[in-house]
mmCIF file of C-alpha atoms and ligand atoms in Angstrom:
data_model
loop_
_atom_site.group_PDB
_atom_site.id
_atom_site.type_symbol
_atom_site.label_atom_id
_atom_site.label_comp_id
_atom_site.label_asym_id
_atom_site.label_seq_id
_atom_site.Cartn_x
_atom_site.Cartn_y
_atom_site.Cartn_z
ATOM 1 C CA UNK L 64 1.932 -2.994 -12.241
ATOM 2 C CA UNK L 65 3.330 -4.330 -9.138
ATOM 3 C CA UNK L 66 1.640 -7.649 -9.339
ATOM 4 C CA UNK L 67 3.202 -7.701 -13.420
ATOM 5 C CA UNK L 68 6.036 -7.109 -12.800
ATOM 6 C CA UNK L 69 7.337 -9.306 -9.438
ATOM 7 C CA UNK L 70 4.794 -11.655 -9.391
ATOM 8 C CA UNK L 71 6.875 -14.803 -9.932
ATOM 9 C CA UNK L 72 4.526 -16.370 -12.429
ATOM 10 C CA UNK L 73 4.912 -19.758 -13.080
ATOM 11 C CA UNK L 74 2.606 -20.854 -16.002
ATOM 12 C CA UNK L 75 0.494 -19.210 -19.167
ATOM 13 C CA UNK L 76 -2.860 -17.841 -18.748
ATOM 14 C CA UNK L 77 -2.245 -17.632 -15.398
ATOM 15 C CA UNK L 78 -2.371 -13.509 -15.385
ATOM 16 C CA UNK L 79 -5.365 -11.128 -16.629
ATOM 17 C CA UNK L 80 -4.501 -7.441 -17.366
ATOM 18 C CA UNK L 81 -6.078 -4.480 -19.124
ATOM 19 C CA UNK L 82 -2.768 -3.872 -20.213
ATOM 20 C CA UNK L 83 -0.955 -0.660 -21.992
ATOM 21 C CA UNK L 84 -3.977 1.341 -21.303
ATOM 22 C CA UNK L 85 -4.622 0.000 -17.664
ATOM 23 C CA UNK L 86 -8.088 0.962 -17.464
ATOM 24 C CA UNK L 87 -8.502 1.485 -13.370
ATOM 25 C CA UNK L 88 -11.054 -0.555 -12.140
ATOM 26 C CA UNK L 89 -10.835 -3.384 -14.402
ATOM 27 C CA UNK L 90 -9.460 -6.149 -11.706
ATOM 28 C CA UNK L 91 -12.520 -7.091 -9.372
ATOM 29 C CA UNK L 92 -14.994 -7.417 -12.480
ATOM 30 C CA UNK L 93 -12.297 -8.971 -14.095
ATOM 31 C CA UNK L 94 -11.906 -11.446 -11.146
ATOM 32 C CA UNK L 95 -15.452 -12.258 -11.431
ATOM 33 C CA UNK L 96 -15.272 -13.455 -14.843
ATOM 34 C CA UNK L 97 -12.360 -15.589 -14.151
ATOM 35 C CA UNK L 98 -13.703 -17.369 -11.240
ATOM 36 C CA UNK L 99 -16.742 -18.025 -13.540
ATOM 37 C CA UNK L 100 -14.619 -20.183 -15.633
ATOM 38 C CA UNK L 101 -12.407 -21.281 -13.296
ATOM 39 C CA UNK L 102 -14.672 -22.774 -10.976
ATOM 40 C CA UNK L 103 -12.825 -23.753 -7.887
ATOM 41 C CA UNK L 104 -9.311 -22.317 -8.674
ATOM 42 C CA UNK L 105 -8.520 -19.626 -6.483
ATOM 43 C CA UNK L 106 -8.492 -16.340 -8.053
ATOM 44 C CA UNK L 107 -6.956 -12.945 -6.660
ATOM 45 C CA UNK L 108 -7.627 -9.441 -7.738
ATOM 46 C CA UNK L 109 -4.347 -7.301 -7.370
ATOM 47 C CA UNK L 110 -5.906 -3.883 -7.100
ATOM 48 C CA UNK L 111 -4.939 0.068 -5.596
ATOM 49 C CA UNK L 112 -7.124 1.482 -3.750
ATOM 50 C CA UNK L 113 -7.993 3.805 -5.888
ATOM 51 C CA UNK L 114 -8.924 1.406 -8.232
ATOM 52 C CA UNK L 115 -10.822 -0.942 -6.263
ATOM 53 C CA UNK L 116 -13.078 2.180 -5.672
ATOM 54 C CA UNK L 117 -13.655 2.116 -9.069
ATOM 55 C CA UNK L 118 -15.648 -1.196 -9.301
ATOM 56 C CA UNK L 119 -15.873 -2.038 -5.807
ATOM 57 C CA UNK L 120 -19.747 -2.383 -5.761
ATOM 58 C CA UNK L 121 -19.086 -5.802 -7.925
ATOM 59 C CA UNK L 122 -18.492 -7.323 -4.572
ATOM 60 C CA UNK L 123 -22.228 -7.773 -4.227
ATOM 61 C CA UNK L 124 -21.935 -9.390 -7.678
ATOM 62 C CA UNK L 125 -19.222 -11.522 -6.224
ATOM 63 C CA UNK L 126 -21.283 -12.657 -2.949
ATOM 64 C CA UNK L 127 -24.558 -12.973 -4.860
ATOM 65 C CA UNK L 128 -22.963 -15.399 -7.032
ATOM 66 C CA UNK L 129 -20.604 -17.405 -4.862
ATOM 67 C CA UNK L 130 -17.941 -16.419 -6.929
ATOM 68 C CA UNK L 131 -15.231 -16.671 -4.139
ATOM 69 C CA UNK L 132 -12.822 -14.455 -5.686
ATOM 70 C CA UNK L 133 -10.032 -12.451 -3.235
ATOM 71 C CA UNK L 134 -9.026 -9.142 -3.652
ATOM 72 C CA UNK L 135 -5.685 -8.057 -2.360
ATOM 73 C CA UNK L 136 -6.089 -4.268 -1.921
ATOM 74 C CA UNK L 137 -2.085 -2.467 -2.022
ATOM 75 C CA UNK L 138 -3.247 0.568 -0.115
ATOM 76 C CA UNK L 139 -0.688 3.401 -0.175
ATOM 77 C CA UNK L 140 -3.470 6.184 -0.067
ATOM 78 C CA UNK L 141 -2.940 7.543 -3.298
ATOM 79 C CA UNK L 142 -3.132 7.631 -6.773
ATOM 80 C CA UNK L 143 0.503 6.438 -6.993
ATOM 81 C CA UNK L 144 0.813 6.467 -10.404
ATOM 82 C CA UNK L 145 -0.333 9.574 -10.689
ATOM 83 C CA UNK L 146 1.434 10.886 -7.447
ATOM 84 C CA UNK L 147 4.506 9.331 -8.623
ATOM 85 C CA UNK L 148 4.361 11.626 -12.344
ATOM 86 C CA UNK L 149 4.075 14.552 -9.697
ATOM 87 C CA UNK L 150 6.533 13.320 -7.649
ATOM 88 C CA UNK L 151 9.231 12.792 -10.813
ATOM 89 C CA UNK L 152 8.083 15.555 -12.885
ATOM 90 C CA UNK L 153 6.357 18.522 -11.231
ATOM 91 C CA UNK L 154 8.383 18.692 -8.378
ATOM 92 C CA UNK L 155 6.510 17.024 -5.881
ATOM 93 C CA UNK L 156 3.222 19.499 -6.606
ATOM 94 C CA UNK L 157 0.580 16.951 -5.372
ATOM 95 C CA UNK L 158 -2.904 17.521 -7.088
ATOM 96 C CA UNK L 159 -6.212 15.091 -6.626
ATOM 97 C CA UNK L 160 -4.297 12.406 -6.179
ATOM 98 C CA UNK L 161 -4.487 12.114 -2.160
ATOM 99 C CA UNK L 162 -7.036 9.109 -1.294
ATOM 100 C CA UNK L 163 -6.291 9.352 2.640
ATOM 101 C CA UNK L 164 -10.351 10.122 2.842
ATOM 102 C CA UNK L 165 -11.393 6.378 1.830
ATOM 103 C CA UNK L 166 -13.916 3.751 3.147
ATOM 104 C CA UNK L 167 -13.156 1.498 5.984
ATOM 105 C CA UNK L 168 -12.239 -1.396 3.313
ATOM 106 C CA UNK L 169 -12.828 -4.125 5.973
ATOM 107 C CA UNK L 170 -16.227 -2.401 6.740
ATOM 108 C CA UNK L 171 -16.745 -2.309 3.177
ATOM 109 C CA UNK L 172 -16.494 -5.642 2.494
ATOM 110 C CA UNK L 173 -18.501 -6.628 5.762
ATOM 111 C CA UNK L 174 -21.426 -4.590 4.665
ATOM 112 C CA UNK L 175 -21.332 -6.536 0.750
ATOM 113 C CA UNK L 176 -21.477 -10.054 3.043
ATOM 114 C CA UNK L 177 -17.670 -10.439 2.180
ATOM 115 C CA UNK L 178 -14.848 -11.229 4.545
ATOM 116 C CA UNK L 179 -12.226 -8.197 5.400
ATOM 117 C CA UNK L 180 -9.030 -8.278 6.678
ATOM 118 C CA UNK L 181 -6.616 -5.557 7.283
ATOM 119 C CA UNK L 182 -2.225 -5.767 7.331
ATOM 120 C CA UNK L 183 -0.990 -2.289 8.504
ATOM 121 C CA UNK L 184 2.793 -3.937 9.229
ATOM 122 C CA UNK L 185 4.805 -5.992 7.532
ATOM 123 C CA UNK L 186 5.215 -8.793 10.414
ATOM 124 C CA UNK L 187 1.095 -8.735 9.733
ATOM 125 C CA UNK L 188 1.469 -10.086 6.091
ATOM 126 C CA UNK L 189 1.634 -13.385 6.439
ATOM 127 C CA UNK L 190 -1.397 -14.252 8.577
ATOM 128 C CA UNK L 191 -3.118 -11.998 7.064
ATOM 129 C CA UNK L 192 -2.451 -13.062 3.376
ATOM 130 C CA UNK L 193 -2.984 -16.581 4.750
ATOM 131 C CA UNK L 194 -6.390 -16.154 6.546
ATOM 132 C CA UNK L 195 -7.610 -14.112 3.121
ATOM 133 C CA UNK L 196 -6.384 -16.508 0.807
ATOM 134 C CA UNK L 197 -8.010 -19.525 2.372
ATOM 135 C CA UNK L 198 -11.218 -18.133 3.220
ATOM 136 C CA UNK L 199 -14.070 -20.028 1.572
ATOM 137 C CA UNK L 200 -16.219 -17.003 0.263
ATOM 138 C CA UNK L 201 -15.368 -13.501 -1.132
ATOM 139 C CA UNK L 202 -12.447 -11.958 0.909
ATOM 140 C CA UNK L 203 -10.191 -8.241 0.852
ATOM 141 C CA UNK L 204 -7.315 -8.176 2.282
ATOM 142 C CA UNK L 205 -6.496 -4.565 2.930
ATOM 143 C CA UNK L 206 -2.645 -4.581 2.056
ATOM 144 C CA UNK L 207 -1.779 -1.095 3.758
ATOM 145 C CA UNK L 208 1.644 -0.440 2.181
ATOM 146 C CA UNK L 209 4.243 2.740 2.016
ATOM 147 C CA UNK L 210 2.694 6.070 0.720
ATOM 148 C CA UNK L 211 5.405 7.357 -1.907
ATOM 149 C CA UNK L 212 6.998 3.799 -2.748
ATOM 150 C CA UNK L 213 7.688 4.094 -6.529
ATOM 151 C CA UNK L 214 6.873 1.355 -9.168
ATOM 152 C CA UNK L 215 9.829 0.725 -11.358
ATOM 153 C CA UNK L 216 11.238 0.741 -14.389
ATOM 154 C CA UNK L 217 8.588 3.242 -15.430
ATOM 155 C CA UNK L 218 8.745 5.362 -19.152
ATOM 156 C CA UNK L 219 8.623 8.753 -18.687
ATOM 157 C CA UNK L 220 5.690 10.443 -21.136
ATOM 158 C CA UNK L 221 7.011 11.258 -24.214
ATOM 159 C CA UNK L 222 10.073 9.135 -23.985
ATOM 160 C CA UNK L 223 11.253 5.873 -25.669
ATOM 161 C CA UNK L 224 11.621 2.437 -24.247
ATOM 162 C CA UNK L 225 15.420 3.344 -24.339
ATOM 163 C CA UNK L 226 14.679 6.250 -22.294
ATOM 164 C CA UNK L 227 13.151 4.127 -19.562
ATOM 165 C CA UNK L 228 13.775 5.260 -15.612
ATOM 166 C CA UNK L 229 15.061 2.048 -13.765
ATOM 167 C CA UNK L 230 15.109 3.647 -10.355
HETATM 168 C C1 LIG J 463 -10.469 4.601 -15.556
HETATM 169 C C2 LIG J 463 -9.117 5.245 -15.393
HETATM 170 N N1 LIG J 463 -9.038 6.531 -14.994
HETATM 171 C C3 LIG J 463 -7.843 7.125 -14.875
HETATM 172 C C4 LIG J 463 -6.699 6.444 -15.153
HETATM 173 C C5 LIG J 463 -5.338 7.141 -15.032
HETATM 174 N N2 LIG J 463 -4.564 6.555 -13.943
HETATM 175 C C6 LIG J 463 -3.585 5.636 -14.169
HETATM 176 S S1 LIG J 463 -2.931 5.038 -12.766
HETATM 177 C C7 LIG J 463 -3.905 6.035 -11.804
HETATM 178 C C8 LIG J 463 -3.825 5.953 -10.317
HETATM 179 C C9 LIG J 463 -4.077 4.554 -9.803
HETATM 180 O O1 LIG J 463 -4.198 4.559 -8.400
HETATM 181 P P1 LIG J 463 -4.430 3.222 -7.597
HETATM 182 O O2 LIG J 463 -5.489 2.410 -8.264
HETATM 183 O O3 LIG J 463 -4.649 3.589 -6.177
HETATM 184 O O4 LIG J 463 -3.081 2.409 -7.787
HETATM 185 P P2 LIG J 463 -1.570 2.816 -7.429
HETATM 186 O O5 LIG J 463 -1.034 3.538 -8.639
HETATM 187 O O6 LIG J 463 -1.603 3.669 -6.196
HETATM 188 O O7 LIG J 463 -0.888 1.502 -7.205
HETATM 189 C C10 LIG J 463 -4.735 6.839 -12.610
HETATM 190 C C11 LIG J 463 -5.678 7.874 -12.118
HETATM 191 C C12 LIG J 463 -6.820 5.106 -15.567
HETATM 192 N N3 LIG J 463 -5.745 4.356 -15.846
HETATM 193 N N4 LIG J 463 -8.043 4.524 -15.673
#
């Protein structure tokens, strides 16, 4: 959602989604099949932690394959989505939706062959994004970001697209 809706895309059929439904776990295999057919274009999954966990064993798909595809992990230790619903609508009454018991994501993708690479501050980014983004084989970049930042404009369950939350 984040990626959607800031990324400043430039051309068509430059962005994949699973859409309305946003099945979790989707982006790395979905990453793999671009980079299959893209060849030498550089490819980034823009994932959540808790999806990456999701799918994450497709790394060794990814390495296995020299499909060099980079995954950009935004890392705020939740199910945001989720936790943001709680948040909004249940009076902040967090239920299974606290992720701060995760794999080392560097370590993971060290122990699938991949390259890992961890931001924890913002003054980080840039390097970081840069030394991901040009690696030559499979690379995550570990994006640790704030816990309860909230995605906006979001459409409360039940609700029409005239009823939509912008902040
Ligand atoms: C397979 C699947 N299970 C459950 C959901 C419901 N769901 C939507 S968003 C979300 C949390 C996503 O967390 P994360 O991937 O960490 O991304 P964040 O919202 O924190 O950016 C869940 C459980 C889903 N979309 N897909």
């Amino acid at each position: 959602m984040w990626a959607a809706q800031f990324y400043p895309f430039k051309r068509s059929r430059q962005w994949i989604t699973s859409g309305g439904l946003g099945a979790m776990g989707y982006g790395v295999p979905a990453a793999i099949g671009a980079q299959l057919v893209l060849g030498d274009q550089l490819v980034v999954a823009v994932v959540g932690d808790g999806g990456f966990q999701m799918t994450n064993q497709e790394l060794a798909t990814a390495v296995q394959y020299d499909l060099p595809i980079k995954v950009l992990i935004m890392n705020n230790g939740y199910l945001g989505m989720v936790r943001q619903w709680q948040e909004m609508f249940y009076e902040r009454a967090y239920s299974e939706v606290d992720l701060s018991v995760s794999p080392d994501f560097v370590k993971l993708a060290e122990a699938y062959g991949a390259f890992g690479i961890r931001a924890t501050r913002p003054d980080e980014l840039a390097e970081v994004l840069s030394a991901g983004l040009s690696h030559k084989g499979v690379a995550v970049m570990d994006i640790v970001v704030s816990e309860e930042e909230n995605v906006y404009p979001m459409v409360p369950a039940g609700a029409g697209l005239h009823e939509m939350v912008l902040k």
